[in-house]
Amino acid sequence: MKETTAQQPGTYNPQSIEPFWQQRWEAGNAFRVAEDPKRSKYYCLVMFPYPSGRIHMGHVRNYVIGDVVARYKSMRGLNVLHPMGWDAFGLPAENAAIERGVHPSHWTDENMLYMRTQLRRLGLSYDWEREVATCKPDYYKWNQWFFLKMHERGLAYKKMSAVNWCPSCETVLANEQVIDGACWRCDSAVVQKELSQWFFKITAYAEELLSGCDRLSGWPERVLTMQRNWIGKSVGVEADFPLADQKNQAIRIFTTRQDTLFGATFVTLAPEHPIVEELLKGRKNASEVRNFIERTKKQDKTVRTAEGAEKEGIFTGAYAVNPMTKERIPIWIGNFVLMEYGTGAIMCVPAHDQRDFEFAKKYRIPIRVVIQSASPPAAGGPEGTLQSEELTAAYVEETGKLVDSGKFSGLSPHEALEKIAVFIESEKLGARKVNYKLRDWGISRQRYWGTPIPILYCDKCGTVPVPYDDLPVTLPQDVPLTGKGGSPLLEDKTFLNVKCPRCKSPARRETDTMDTFVDSSWYFLRYLSPGLNTAPFDMKSAAYWMPVDQYIGGIEHAVLHLLYARFFTKVVRDLGLVKTNEPFTNLLTQGMVCMETYRCEEHRWLFPGEVIGSEKDGWRCPHCSRPAMRGRVEKMSKSKKNIVDPEQLIATYGADTARLFSLFAAPPEKDLEWNDAGVEGASRFLNRVWRLVTSHAGSQTATGTEWTAALRRVTHRTIKKVTEDLDKSFQFNTAVAALMEFYNAITDWEREVGAAQNGEALDEAIRTLVILLSPFAPHIAEELWKRLGHAGSVFMQPWPRWTEAALATDEITIVIQINGKLRSQIRVPADSDEKEIQSSALADSKIREWLKGQSPKKVIYVKGRLVNIVV
C-alpha cells in the first residue's frame, strides 16, 4: 500500500479506504482544537449518548448530521469545537448489572469502549481528547460542587412531597419522566408516594426561562411552545371564599378569569388540600369522601388532569360563600385539581368553562350565565339570549358583555378583568397573582448508579453539607445490587456512617443519588476543559467557546434536558462562572429513523427483510407462512424487531454510504423512513463519483484551452446551492441532491464535448465535486483528493466560493413534462416571461408529437425550471 493512498487503482473499496483514513486522522490529531483568539469559534455539539452497548441508526443519523456541520464550518475557516462523551449514569446500567451479575461500572466501561469504536468507524470528526463520562468521579465531583453552591443560595432544599414513584424501578421520577402515567424507562404504572426529597428551585428562574424563549430565534417554534406550556405562566387573582359555617376561615382560590366570579356556583378542592379534614369533621359522609380521596391519590396526576380523562368528584357536605354574590355554594373535591398548581382550590364557573360545565351537568350543580355573547353558539338563539338551562356547551369566548355581575354588568370581559382585580384588592378579598405550572425539580433518586448527594445528617448539627475539600463523595464499589428495597447505599455501613465535620459526632450520609439529568445539564461546559481538577471548567475557555453555536438532538428532550440545561446555565452565570444567559444559540431537532412494519397474527412484528413472498403473490411470515399484513411506519425499536444494524450496513456498503443515505433520505427535522433501495442508490452514486474522478486523475489536460461557460455555470450554481443549503437551514438532503445533479451535468458535458476538450472547466468541476462531497462522505473525498494529485487533506481546503459572473447566463434550460414525465427540454432567453415559455414548450416538435392534437387541461410553470403539461 502506498503512503498516499488507501488502495491501488481499481474499483471503489470502502473497506480499505475508510480504516486507512481514520488511522491517518487519528495519527495526525486532525480534529484536535484549542482556543485561538485570532479566529472566530464555532461550537458544534450533538447530545451525548447513553452507553447502552450498541449504536443504532438513530445514533448514526444524529451524529452524522453534527459531523457534516462541524466539517463544513471548519472548511469555512471557523475554529470548530466538536466533542463527544457519555451520559453514563442511570437505571439501565444498574438493572443490567443486576441481570448479568456484574458491576454497573464494568458494564458501562465495556459499552463505552465498544460504542467509541463504532463511532470512530463512522469517520466522525470528534476531538476525543475532550471525552467525558458522567459516571467518573472527576466528573460527578462537580455535580456535587454545584449542589453545594445551590444549597448555599437556597436553590437546593429538602421537603416532604408527594412524588411520582415507579414500583418497578423503586425510585422517584420527575413529572417530565412520567409519560401517560407510566415510567419513561420501564413503562410500569406510576403511583403517588410521600417522601422526603431534595429539590432544585428551578421556579426561582421561571420568569427568566419563559421570557428567554422569546430570544431563542434559532430554536424550533415547536420546542419553544412546549417549554412555554411546561412553564405555564398564568396571570390572575387569588380570592378568598369564606367558609359558610366557620368564622374567620376561608378557601383561597386562584383564577385567571375573575371576570366570571359572579358565575361561580361551586368550589372544588384538590384531594390533598390541607383544609379537607377540617371540612369533614362531624360529616356523615366523611368515610365515603376519604375513600374517594385515597383512590384519587393513587392515580397518576398527569392522567387525572389529562384533557380527555373523566372528571370525578364528591361533595364534602360543606359550603363556602361567593365573595361577589354572597351566596352559599357547595365545596367539592375533584380529581382534576392539583395541590401543586395555584392554591389547590378553584372556583368553578360551569357556564363559561367546559370542564366545569361537564362536571356540573354530571352532578346537577347550578349553572349561571354571567357573560352574554353577540351570537351565542351554545344556545343558537339571537343576540343576548344565552340561557343556563338551554346551554349544550360552555360559552368560553372572552367577548360579549357581563350580565348579572353587579356594578360590572355591561363591561366587556377584558375591561372587567382589570376592574374586578382592583375591586378585590381594594376590598381586601384577595390579591393579584402570577402562577406558574412549573414545579421545582425533584432530584432525589433511591438507586445506586448516580451522583451521591453531598449531605450529612448529624443528631447535634442537623443537616450538614459535605465540605468542599472532601469532594468527591464517591460511590462504594462493593454494594449488593438487587433492585429491591430502596437505595443500595443503605446497605453499605462504611459509606453510610461517618463523622460530622463540625462536631465530630457520629453522622449519617444521604443515600439518595441525583437525577441523571443533573449530569447532562452542564456537560457542554466540562468539554471546554475536561482535565481540569481545580474547577468544573476553565472560565477563560468558557468565555471563548460559549454559548454552543449549534446543538443537535431529539425532540423528546424538549422539556427534560433542554429546560434543565437552560436553568443550570443561569445558575452558573449567577455564580459568576460564565457570562452567557443561554447555553444553546441554535437547536436542530432531528427526526426519528422509521421502517415500514408487517404483522403476523402469531409472530406479530416483522420487518421487511424478514417477510417472504412478493408484492404480487402476497407477503408471508417466515416462521409460520401465515399472511403478513403491511403495518404502519414505526420508529425502529428492538421490541418491534425492525432494527437495522449499522455495523452490518457499514460492513456491506461502507460508512460513507451509511452517512450519505441518512442525510439524503429526508430533511433532518423529518422522520427518515428506512429504504434498502435508498441505501443501494447512495452506494451507486459514490461508485460513479469514484469512477469519474479516478478516470480523470490520470488524464493529461491541456493548458490554455477555452473555458466552457456552460460547465462552469453548473459548477458555480452547485457551489451556491450546497452552500446555501448548509448555511441557511441545514437541508442536507437537497444539498446531496444538488451533488447528484452536478455529477450528471459533468458526465453529460464529457459525453457531449469529448475528451479532447478536457480543460480548465472540467478540472474545476471535478475538484469542486470532491470538495463539496467531503463533509458528507469524508473518506472517499480524502482518497479522491489524493488521487487528483493534491497534497494535504481535502479538509484543509477552503470552501469553494461562487462568482456571480460565472452564474450569469443569456439562456436557461427549461424541462418539459407531460403528466409529470420528462418528454423534452428547450433553451429560452433568461428574461422570458411565463407566457412566452409556455408557448415555446407547446410549440416544441417533440411535445407536439406526444400530444397528438390533444388540448392540455392545464399547463403548470415552475419558474426557471420546468413546464408540466397535464392532459
XYZ file of C-alpha atoms in Angstrom, residues 515-829:
315
model
C -31.348 12.529 38.964
C -29.163 11.802 35.938
C -30.486 14.917 34.229
C -28.151 16.808 36.564
C -25.242 15.153 34.702
C -26.425 16.367 31.313
C -27.372 19.866 32.466
C -23.821 21.221 32.243
C -21.692 18.634 30.362
C -21.225 21.049 27.473
C -19.195 23.214 29.879
C -16.997 20.336 31.022
C -15.913 19.667 27.425
C -14.154 23.035 27.492
C -11.517 21.808 29.957
C -12.182 18.140 30.786
C -8.885 17.514 32.571
C -9.190 20.443 34.977
C -9.233 19.309 38.634
C -9.493 22.685 40.385
C -12.830 23.847 38.929
C -15.734 22.431 36.900
C -14.395 24.252 33.834
C -11.961 26.974 32.882
C -13.626 30.396 32.818
C -11.365 31.717 30.048
C -12.244 28.714 27.883
C -15.927 29.318 28.597
C -15.562 32.972 27.645
C -14.157 31.888 24.277
C -16.365 28.897 23.398
C -19.760 29.564 24.970
C -22.557 29.528 24.046
C -22.900 26.398 21.921
C -23.488 27.652 18.377
C -25.333 24.583 17.115
C -26.956 21.944 19.303
C -28.414 18.793 17.757
C -30.661 16.180 19.344
C -34.101 14.649 19.622
C -37.388 16.474 20.174
C -38.086 14.138 23.109
C -35.722 16.259 25.214
C -37.698 19.483 24.734
C -38.921 19.767 28.341
C -36.477 17.443 30.077
C -32.837 18.029 29.322
C -33.177 21.310 27.441
C -35.115 23.118 30.175
C -32.761 21.870 32.887
C -29.699 22.873 30.855
C -31.096 26.386 30.482
C -31.746 26.544 34.243
C -28.255 25.295 35.089
C -26.651 27.828 32.747
C -28.433 30.669 34.530
C -27.327 29.360 37.928
C -23.722 29.035 36.720
C -23.947 32.562 35.339
C -25.139 33.852 38.695
C -22.174 32.090 40.323
C -20.011 34.323 38.134
C -18.517 31.494 36.066
C -19.983 32.346 32.656
C -21.437 35.441 31.050
C -23.867 33.759 28.692
C -27.585 33.613 29.550
C -28.483 30.661 27.349
C -26.468 27.502 26.627
C -27.521 26.870 23.011
C -27.892 29.553 20.352
C -29.319 27.287 17.645
C -31.126 23.990 18.031
C -31.799 21.309 15.430
C -34.185 18.524 16.447
C -33.702 15.673 14.036
C -36.481 13.227 13.170
C -36.569 9.542 14.014
C -35.447 6.650 11.844
C -38.506 4.576 10.969
C -39.353 1.469 8.996
C -42.481 0.042 7.450
C -43.620 -2.920 9.506
C -45.532 -6.113 8.829
C -47.735 -8.051 11.219
C -48.324 -11.765 11.625
C -51.132 -12.840 13.967
C -48.839 -15.269 15.782
C -45.369 -13.763 15.486
C -46.509 -10.146 15.493
C -43.997 -7.576 14.285
C -41.858 -8.360 11.256
C -39.630 -6.029 9.297
C -39.264 -6.014 5.508
C -36.103 -8.106 5.497
C -37.892 -10.927 7.316
C -41.037 -11.399 5.240
C -41.105 -13.816 2.329
C -43.136 -13.813 -0.853
C -43.734 -10.892 -3.183
C -45.943 -7.869 -3.763
C -47.836 -9.807 -6.414
C -48.350 -13.074 -4.537
C -48.572 -11.562 -1.082
C -46.161 -11.422 1.837
C -45.913 -14.272 4.358
C -44.380 -14.795 7.774
C -41.104 -16.759 7.519
C -41.875 -18.599 10.785
C -45.365 -19.946 10.097
C -46.121 -18.947 6.465
C -49.246 -17.065 7.531
C -50.108 -13.846 5.676
C -48.048 -10.869 6.779
C -50.048 -7.671 6.559
C -48.450 -4.293 5.981
C -48.463 -2.179 9.117
C -47.804 1.478 9.631
C -44.400 3.072 9.533
C -42.904 2.676 13.028
C -39.877 4.025 14.830
C -37.081 1.489 14.762
C -37.086 -0.396 18.071
C -35.974 -3.746 19.427
C -39.487 -4.585 20.604
C -40.815 -4.462 17.039
C -37.811 -6.276 15.590
C -37.310 -3.642 12.929
C -33.750 -2.662 13.808
C -31.127 -2.246 11.102
C -27.650 -2.908 12.486
C -25.282 -0.079 11.464
C -22.312 -2.446 11.696
C -23.762 -4.732 9.043
C -24.609 -1.741 6.876
C -21.052 -0.399 7.152
C -19.539 -3.843 6.548
C -21.582 -4.199 3.353
C -21.553 -0.695 1.917
C -19.103 1.356 3.958
C -19.540 4.234 6.389
C -19.765 6.878 3.643
C -22.792 5.145 2.134
C -24.463 4.934 5.561
C -23.750 8.632 6.080
C -24.956 9.687 2.641
C -28.196 7.708 2.866
C -29.060 9.065 6.328
C -28.543 12.613 5.021
C -30.259 12.242 1.652
C -33.356 10.229 2.581
C -35.232 13.054 4.360
C -34.835 16.611 5.640
C -33.060 16.473 9.017
C -36.055 17.610 11.062
C -38.368 14.990 9.490
C -38.612 11.276 10.216
C -36.466 9.131 7.938
C -38.139 6.027 6.548
C -35.693 3.185 6.037
C -35.375 2.097 2.437
C -32.985 -0.590 1.191
C -33.188 0.826 -2.317
C -32.111 4.211 -0.973
C -29.015 2.690 0.593
C -28.123 0.959 -2.649
C -28.697 4.211 -4.523
C -26.284 6.069 -2.242
C -23.703 3.339 -2.809
C -24.133 3.508 -6.594
C -23.661 7.274 -6.541
C -20.367 7.012 -4.645
C -19.182 4.329 -7.058
C -19.997 6.596 -10.005
C -18.141 9.519 -8.449
C -15.192 7.203 -7.847
C -15.081 6.129 -11.497
C -15.452 9.703 -12.768
C -12.704 11.180 -10.590
C -10.215 8.306 -10.845
C -10.577 8.231 -14.631
C -9.883 11.955 -14.764
C -6.989 11.764 -12.260
C -4.655 10.086 -14.712
C -5.520 12.149 -17.781
C -3.361 14.916 -19.238
C -5.397 18.093 -19.550
C -4.432 20.743 -21.992
C -3.498 24.147 -20.667
C -4.933 27.291 -22.118
C -7.990 25.556 -23.519
C -11.075 27.653 -23.974
C -13.331 27.926 -20.910
C -16.600 26.093 -21.278
C -19.139 28.541 -19.886
C -21.964 26.012 -19.525
C -20.000 23.627 -17.294
C -18.536 26.452 -15.266
C -22.035 27.827 -14.752
C -23.207 24.454 -13.414
C -20.163 24.283 -11.118
C -20.791 27.669 -9.564
C -24.542 27.101 -9.392
C -23.838 23.895 -7.404
C -21.447 25.707 -5.064
C -24.144 28.300 -4.405
C -26.867 25.714 -3.879
C -24.896 23.465 -1.498
C -23.522 26.425 0.443
C -26.947 27.985 0.923
C -28.477 24.651 1.909
C -25.832 24.224 4.608
C -25.799 27.850 5.727
C -29.469 28.673 5.926
C -31.315 25.604 7.106
C -29.066 22.521 7.060
C -31.055 20.983 4.232
C -28.606 18.152 3.719
C -30.974 16.170 1.527
C -31.280 18.886 -1.104
C -27.541 19.565 -0.903
C -26.814 15.904 -1.685
C -29.398 16.010 -4.477
C -27.539 19.005 -5.946
C -24.295 16.999 -5.888
C -26.000 14.172 -7.751
C -27.265 16.617 -10.363
C -23.763 18.082 -10.577
C -22.286 14.647 -11.249
C -24.834 14.115 -14.031
C -24.001 17.505 -15.562
C -20.264 16.707 -15.581
C -20.748 13.332 -17.234
C -23.199 14.818 -19.747
C -20.667 17.527 -20.585
C -17.874 14.995 -21.030
C -20.028 12.891 -23.289
C -21.141 15.830 -25.441
C -17.892 17.782 -25.609
C -15.467 14.863 -25.610
C -12.120 14.149 -24.025
C -10.341 16.469 -26.427
C -11.838 19.410 -24.554
C -10.636 18.180 -21.147
C -9.641 21.595 -19.866
C -9.851 24.029 -17.025
C -13.636 23.945 -16.676
C -13.639 20.178 -16.194
C -10.718 20.333 -13.770
C -12.535 22.931 -11.727
C -15.777 20.915 -11.777
C -14.152 17.706 -10.545
C -12.146 19.450 -7.844
C -15.306 21.190 -6.718
C -17.304 17.955 -6.683
C -14.779 16.297 -4.371
C -14.578 19.267 -2.002
C -18.368 19.714 -1.817
C -18.810 15.990 -1.212
C -16.217 15.860 1.580
C -18.389 16.805 4.620
C -20.966 14.201 3.624
C -18.624 11.339 2.610
C -15.228 12.225 4.102
C -13.297 9.003 3.452
C -13.875 8.755 -0.294
C -13.311 12.515 -0.625
C -9.905 12.275 1.082
C -8.876 9.393 -1.161
C -10.041 11.065 -4.352
C -8.329 14.334 -3.403
C -5.044 12.480 -3.094
C -5.591 10.682 -6.381
C -6.102 14.046 -8.069
C -2.540 14.795 -7.013
C -3.195 17.293 -4.232
C -1.036 17.478 -1.118
C -2.633 17.656 2.308
C -6.125 16.820 3.450
C -9.174 17.878 1.476
C -10.413 19.345 4.745
C -7.564 21.834 4.722
C -9.020 23.330 1.567
C -11.120 26.471 1.824
C -14.759 26.002 0.958
C -15.364 26.961 -2.713
C -16.977 30.317 -3.467
C -19.204 31.029 -6.402
C -18.951 34.122 -8.574
C -21.939 35.950 -9.964
C -20.125 36.347 -13.272
C -19.946 32.566 -13.666
C -23.654 32.251 -12.843
C -24.692 34.788 -15.469
C -26.461 33.303 -18.471
C -28.231 34.606 -21.546
C -30.292 31.449 -21.848
C -31.771 28.911 -19.467
C -32.831 25.308 -19.963
C -36.491 24.509 -19.310
C -37.520 20.896 -18.780
C -40.869 19.934 -20.344
C -43.011 17.230 -18.742
C -46.297 15.659 -19.790
C -48.272 14.411 -16.810
C -45.107 14.644 -14.719
C -42.872 12.632 -17.067
C -39.887 14.147 -18.829
C -40.535 14.444 -22.578
C -38.265 17.240 -23.840
C -36.305 20.358 -22.936
C -35.828 23.741 -24.551
C -33.416 26.680 -24.311
C -35.067 30.069 -23.893
C -33.853 33.632 -23.206
